[in-house]
Tab-separated table of C-alpha atoms in Angstrom:
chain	number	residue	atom	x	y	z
R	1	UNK	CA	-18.233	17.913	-4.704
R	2	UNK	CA	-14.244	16.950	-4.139
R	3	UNK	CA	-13.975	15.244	-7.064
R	4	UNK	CA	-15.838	17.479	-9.186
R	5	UNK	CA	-13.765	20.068	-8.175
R	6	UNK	CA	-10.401	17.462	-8.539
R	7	UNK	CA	-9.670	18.630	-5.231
R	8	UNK	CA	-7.894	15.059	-4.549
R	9	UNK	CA	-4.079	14.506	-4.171
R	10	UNK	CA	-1.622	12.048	-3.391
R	11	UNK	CA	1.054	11.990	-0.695
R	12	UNK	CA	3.867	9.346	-0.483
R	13	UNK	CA	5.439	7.346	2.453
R	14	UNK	CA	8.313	5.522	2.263
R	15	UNK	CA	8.857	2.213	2.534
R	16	UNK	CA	12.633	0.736	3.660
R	17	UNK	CA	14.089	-2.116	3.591
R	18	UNK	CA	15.270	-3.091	7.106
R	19	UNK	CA	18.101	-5.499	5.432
R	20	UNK	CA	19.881	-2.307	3.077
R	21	UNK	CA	18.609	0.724	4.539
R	22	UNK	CA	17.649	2.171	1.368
R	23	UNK	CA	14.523	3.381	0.388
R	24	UNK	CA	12.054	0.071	-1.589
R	25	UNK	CA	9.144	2.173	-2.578
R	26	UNK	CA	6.087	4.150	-1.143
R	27	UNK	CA	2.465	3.977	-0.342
R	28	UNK	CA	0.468	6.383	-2.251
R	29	UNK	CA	-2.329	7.843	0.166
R	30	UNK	CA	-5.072	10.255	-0.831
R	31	UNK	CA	-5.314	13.416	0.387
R	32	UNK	CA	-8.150	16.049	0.316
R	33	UNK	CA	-7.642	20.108	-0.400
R	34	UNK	CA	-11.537	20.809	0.190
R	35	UNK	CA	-11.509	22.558	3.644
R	36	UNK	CA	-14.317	20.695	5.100
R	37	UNK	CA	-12.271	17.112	4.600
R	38	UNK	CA	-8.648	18.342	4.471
R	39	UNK	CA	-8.064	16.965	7.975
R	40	UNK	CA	-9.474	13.713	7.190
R	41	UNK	CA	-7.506	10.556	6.747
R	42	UNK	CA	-6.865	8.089	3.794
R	43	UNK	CA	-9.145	5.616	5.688
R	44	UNK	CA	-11.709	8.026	6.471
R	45	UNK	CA	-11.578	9.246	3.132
R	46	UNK	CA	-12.286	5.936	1.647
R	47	UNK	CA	-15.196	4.967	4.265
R	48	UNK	CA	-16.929	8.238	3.039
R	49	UNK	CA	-16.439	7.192	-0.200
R	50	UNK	CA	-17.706	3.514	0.190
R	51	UNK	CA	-20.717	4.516	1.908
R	52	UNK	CA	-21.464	7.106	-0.543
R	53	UNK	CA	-21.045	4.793	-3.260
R	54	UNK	CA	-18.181	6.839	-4.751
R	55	UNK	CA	-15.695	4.439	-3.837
R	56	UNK	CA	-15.184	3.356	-7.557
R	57	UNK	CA	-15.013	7.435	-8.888
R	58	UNK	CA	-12.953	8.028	-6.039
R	59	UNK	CA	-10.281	4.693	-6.688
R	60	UNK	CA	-10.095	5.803	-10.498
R	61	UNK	CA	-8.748	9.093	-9.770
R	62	UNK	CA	-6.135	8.140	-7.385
R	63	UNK	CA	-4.704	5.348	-9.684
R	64	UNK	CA	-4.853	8.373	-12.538
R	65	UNK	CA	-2.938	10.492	-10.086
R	66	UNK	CA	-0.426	7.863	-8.893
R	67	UNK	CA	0.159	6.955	-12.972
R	68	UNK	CA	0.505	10.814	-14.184
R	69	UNK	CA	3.052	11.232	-10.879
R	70	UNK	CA	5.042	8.329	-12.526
R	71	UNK	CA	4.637	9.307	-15.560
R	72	UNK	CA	5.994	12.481	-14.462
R	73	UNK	CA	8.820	10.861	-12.820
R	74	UNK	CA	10.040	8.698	-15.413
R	75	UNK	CA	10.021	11.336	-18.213
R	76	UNK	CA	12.515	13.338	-15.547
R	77	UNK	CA	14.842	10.303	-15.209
R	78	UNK	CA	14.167	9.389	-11.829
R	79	UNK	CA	11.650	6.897	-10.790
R	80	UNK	CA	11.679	4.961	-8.127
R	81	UNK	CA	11.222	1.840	-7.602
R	82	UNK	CA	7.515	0.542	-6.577
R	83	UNK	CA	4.471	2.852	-5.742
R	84	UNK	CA	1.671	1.291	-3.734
R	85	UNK	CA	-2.213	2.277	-4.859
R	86	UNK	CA	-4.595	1.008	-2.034
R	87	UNK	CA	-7.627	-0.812	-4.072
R	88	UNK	CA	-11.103	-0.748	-2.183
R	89	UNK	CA	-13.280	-3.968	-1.410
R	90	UNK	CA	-15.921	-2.334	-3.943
R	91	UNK	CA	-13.064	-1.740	-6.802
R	92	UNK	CA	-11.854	-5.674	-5.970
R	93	UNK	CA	-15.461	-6.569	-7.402
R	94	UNK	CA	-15.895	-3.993	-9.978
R	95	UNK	CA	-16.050	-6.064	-13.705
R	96	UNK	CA	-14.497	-2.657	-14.862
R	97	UNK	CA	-11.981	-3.077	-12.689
R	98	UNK	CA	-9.241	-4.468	-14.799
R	99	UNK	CA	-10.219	-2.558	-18.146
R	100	UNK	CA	-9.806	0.913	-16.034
R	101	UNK	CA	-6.440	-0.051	-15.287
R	102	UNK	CA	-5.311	-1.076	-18.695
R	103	UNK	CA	-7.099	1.849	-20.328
R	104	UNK	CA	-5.230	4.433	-17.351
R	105	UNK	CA	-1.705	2.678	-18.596
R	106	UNK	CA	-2.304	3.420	-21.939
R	107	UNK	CA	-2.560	7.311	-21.176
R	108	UNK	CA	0.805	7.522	-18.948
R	109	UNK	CA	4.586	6.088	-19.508
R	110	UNK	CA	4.255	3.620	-16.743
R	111	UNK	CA	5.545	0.548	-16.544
R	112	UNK	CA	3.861	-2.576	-14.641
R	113	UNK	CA	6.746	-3.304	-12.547
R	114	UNK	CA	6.517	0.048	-11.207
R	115	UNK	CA	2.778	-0.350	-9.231
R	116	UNK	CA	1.793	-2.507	-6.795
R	117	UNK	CA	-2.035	-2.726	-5.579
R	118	UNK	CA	-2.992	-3.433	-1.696
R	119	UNK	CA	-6.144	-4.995	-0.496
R	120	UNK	CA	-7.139	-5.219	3.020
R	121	UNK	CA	-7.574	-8.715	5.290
R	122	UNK	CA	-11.195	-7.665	5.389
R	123	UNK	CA	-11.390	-6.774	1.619
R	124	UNK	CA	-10.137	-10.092	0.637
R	125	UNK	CA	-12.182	-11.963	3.083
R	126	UNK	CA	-15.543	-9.821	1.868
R	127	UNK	CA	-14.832	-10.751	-1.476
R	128	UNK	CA	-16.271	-12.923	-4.176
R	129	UNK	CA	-15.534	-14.729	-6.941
R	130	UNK	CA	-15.342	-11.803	-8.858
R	131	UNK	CA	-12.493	-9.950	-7.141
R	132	UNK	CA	-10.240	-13.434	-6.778
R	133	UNK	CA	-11.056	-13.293	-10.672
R	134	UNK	CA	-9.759	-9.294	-10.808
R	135	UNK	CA	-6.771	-10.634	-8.431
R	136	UNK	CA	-5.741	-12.971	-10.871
R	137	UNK	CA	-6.391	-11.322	-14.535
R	138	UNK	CA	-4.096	-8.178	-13.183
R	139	UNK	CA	-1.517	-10.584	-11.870
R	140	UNK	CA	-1.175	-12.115	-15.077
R	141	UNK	CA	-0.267	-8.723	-16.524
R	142	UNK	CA	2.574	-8.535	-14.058
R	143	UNK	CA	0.612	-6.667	-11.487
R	144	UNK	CA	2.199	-7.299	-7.786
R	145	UNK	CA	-0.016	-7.484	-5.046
R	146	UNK	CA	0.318	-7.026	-0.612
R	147	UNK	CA	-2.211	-7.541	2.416
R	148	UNK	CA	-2.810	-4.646	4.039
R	149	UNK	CA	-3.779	-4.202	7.613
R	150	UNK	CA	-3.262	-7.880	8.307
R	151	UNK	CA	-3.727	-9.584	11.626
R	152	UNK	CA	-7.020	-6.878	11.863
R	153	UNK	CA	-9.407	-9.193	10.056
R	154	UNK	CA	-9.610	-13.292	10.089
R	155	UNK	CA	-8.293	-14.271	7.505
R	156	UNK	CA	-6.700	-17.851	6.823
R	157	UNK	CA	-3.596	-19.252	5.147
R	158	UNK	CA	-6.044	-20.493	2.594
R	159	UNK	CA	-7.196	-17.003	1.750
R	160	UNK	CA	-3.710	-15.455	1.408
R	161	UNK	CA	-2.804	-18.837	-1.058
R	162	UNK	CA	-5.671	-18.084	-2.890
R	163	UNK	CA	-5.333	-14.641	-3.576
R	164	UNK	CA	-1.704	-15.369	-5.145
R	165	UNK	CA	0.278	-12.280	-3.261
R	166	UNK	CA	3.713	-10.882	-2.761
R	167	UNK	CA	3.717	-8.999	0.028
R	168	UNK	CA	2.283	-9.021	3.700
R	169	UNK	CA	2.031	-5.786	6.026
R	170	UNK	CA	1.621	-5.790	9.341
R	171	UNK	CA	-0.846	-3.927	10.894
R	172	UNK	CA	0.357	-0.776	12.881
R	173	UNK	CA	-1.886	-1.923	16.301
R	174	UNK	CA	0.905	-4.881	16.408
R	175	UNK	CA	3.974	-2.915	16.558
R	176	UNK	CA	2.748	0.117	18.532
R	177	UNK	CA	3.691	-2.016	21.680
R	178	UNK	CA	5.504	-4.714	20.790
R	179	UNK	CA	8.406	-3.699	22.972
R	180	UNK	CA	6.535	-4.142	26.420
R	181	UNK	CA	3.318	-6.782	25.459
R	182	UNK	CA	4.694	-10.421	25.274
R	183	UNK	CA	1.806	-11.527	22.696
R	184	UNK	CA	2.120	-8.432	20.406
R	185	UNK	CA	5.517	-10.051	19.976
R	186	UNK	CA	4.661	-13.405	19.554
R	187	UNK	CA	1.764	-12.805	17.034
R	188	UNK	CA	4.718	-10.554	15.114
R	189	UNK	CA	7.190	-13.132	15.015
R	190	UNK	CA	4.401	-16.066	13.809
R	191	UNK	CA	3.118	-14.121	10.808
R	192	UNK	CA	6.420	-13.428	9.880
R	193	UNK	CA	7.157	-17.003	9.800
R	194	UNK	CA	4.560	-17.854	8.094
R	195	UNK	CA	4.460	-15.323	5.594
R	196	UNK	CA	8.346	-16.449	4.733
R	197	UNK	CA	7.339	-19.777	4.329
R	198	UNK	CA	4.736	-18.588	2.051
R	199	UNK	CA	7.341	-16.998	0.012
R	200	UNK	CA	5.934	-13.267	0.690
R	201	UNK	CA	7.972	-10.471	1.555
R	202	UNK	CA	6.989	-8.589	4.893
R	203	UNK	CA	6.191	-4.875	5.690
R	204	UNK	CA	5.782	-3.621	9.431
R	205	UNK	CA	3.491	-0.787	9.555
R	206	UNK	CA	3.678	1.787	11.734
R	207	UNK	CA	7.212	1.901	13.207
R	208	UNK	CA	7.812	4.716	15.055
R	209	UNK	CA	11.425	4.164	17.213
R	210	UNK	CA	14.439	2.465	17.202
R	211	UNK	CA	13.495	-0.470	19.740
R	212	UNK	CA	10.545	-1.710	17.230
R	213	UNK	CA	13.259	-1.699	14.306
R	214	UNK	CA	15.519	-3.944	16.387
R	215	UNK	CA	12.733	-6.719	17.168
R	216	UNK	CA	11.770	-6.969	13.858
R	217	UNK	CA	15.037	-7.142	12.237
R	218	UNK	CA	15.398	-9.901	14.751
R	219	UNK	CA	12.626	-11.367	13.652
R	220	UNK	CA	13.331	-11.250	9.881
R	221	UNK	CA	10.923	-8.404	8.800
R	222	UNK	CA	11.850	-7.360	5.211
R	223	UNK	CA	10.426	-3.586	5.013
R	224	UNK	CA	9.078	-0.395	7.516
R	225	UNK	CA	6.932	1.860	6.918
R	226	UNK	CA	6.508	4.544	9.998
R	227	UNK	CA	6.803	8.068	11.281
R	228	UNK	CA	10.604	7.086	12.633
R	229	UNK	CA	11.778	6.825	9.172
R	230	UNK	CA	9.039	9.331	7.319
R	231	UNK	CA	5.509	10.816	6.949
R	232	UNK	CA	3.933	10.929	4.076
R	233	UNK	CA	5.313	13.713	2.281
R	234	UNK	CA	4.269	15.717	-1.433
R	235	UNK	CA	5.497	13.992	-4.563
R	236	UNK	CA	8.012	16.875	-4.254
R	237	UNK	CA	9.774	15.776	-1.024
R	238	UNK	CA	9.427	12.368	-2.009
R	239	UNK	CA	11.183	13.076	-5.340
R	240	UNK	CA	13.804	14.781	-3.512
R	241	UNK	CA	14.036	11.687	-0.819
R	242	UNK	CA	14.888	8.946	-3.866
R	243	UNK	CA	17.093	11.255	-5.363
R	244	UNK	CA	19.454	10.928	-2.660
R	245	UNK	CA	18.985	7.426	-2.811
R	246	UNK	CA	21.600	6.787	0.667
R	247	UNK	CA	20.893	4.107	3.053
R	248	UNK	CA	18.008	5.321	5.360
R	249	UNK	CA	18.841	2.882	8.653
């Protein structure tokens, strides 16, 4: 009934870079205005969706919504730099997959360089042949692509070689105490070693004070993403955040 109605938006949260302070990008994170789901959560949302087999309906629309909001954005003069659309295990295996998303650019002013598309650990390790095949015919259009949630599946080097990405993010359950437990720590500080010797850039989810910021600059995390720096917020606050465009940290 919610996406009969179109009652789906988007809200944004930033993404900085620990190294600048300035703002990289954002994750764009559906959002319900039907009463009876407006409390839910992007995951939630998406687990409803999967197990109501409108996962693909439901994916479609938010990539339409994150390309019109571009689209919007760039028409005004002032995009920013990288917006992050979440893709589902079932849209990783869709054969319309890739033809949805060339047929979506075709509608908006949006450039390539402009989206990047997460997968989960568990996504990628679900997978078949088909979605490594997806995975590879976007990246050939220029298409970047990060791990999301990783270090919550088991997943192998192997995997993240194979699936060709760009970007690793760390899932929130490491950093929430990564001040006071010794292997939170240690698990942080060996996937971001070897995600820099994979060549990937690194995103810590979840950060949510100061302390957390300095261990992982420490460490040699690239990006945060947390409620210390920002929730998500409307496309209108977002706009007004990259407007500013001052160092964040």
């Amino acid at each position: 009934q919610a996406l009969r109605s179109d009652s789906f938006y988007l809200a944004y949260q930033p993404q900085i870079s620990l190294s600048s302070g300035m703002l990289t990008g954002a994750e764009a994170l559906v959002r319900c205005s039907e009463k009876s789901l407006s409390k839910i959560g992007t995951e939630h949302l998406v687990e409803i969706a999967e197990k109501s087999s409108l996962i693909l309906e439901l994916g479609k629309r938010v990539f339409e919504l994150a390309c019109e909001q571009i689209d919007i954005w760039n028409r005004q003069g002032t995009p920013p730099s990288l917006i992050a659309v979440n893709l589902s295990r079932r849209q990783l295996s869709d054969r319309k997959l890739v033809s949805m998303i060339e047929e979506t650019l075709e509608r908006f002013n949006v450039g390539i360089h402009q989206i990047e598309f997460e997968i989960t650990e568990s996504s990628l390790i679900q997978s078949h042949m088909l979605a490594k095949q997806n995975v590879q015919k976007l990246r050939k259009l220029g298409f970047r692509f990060s791990i999301d949630d990783f270090g919550t599946g088991y997943s192998s080097l192997s995997n993240l070689r194979h699936f060709s990405l760009d970007k690793l993010k760390i899932d929130r359950s490491f950093i929430s105490e990564i001040e006071e437990n010794r292997h939170d720590k240690i698990i942080v500080e060996a996937t971001i070693n070897m995600a820099k010797s994979l060549g990937l850039v690194v995103l810590a989810e979840g950060v949510e004070n100061e302390a957390q910021i300095e261990i992982l600059r420490g460490f040699g995390c690239d990006e945060i993403q947390g409620y210390l720096y920002s929730k998500p917020l409307s496309s209108e606050a977002f706009e007004l955040l990259f407007r500013q465009e001052e160092p964040k940290l």
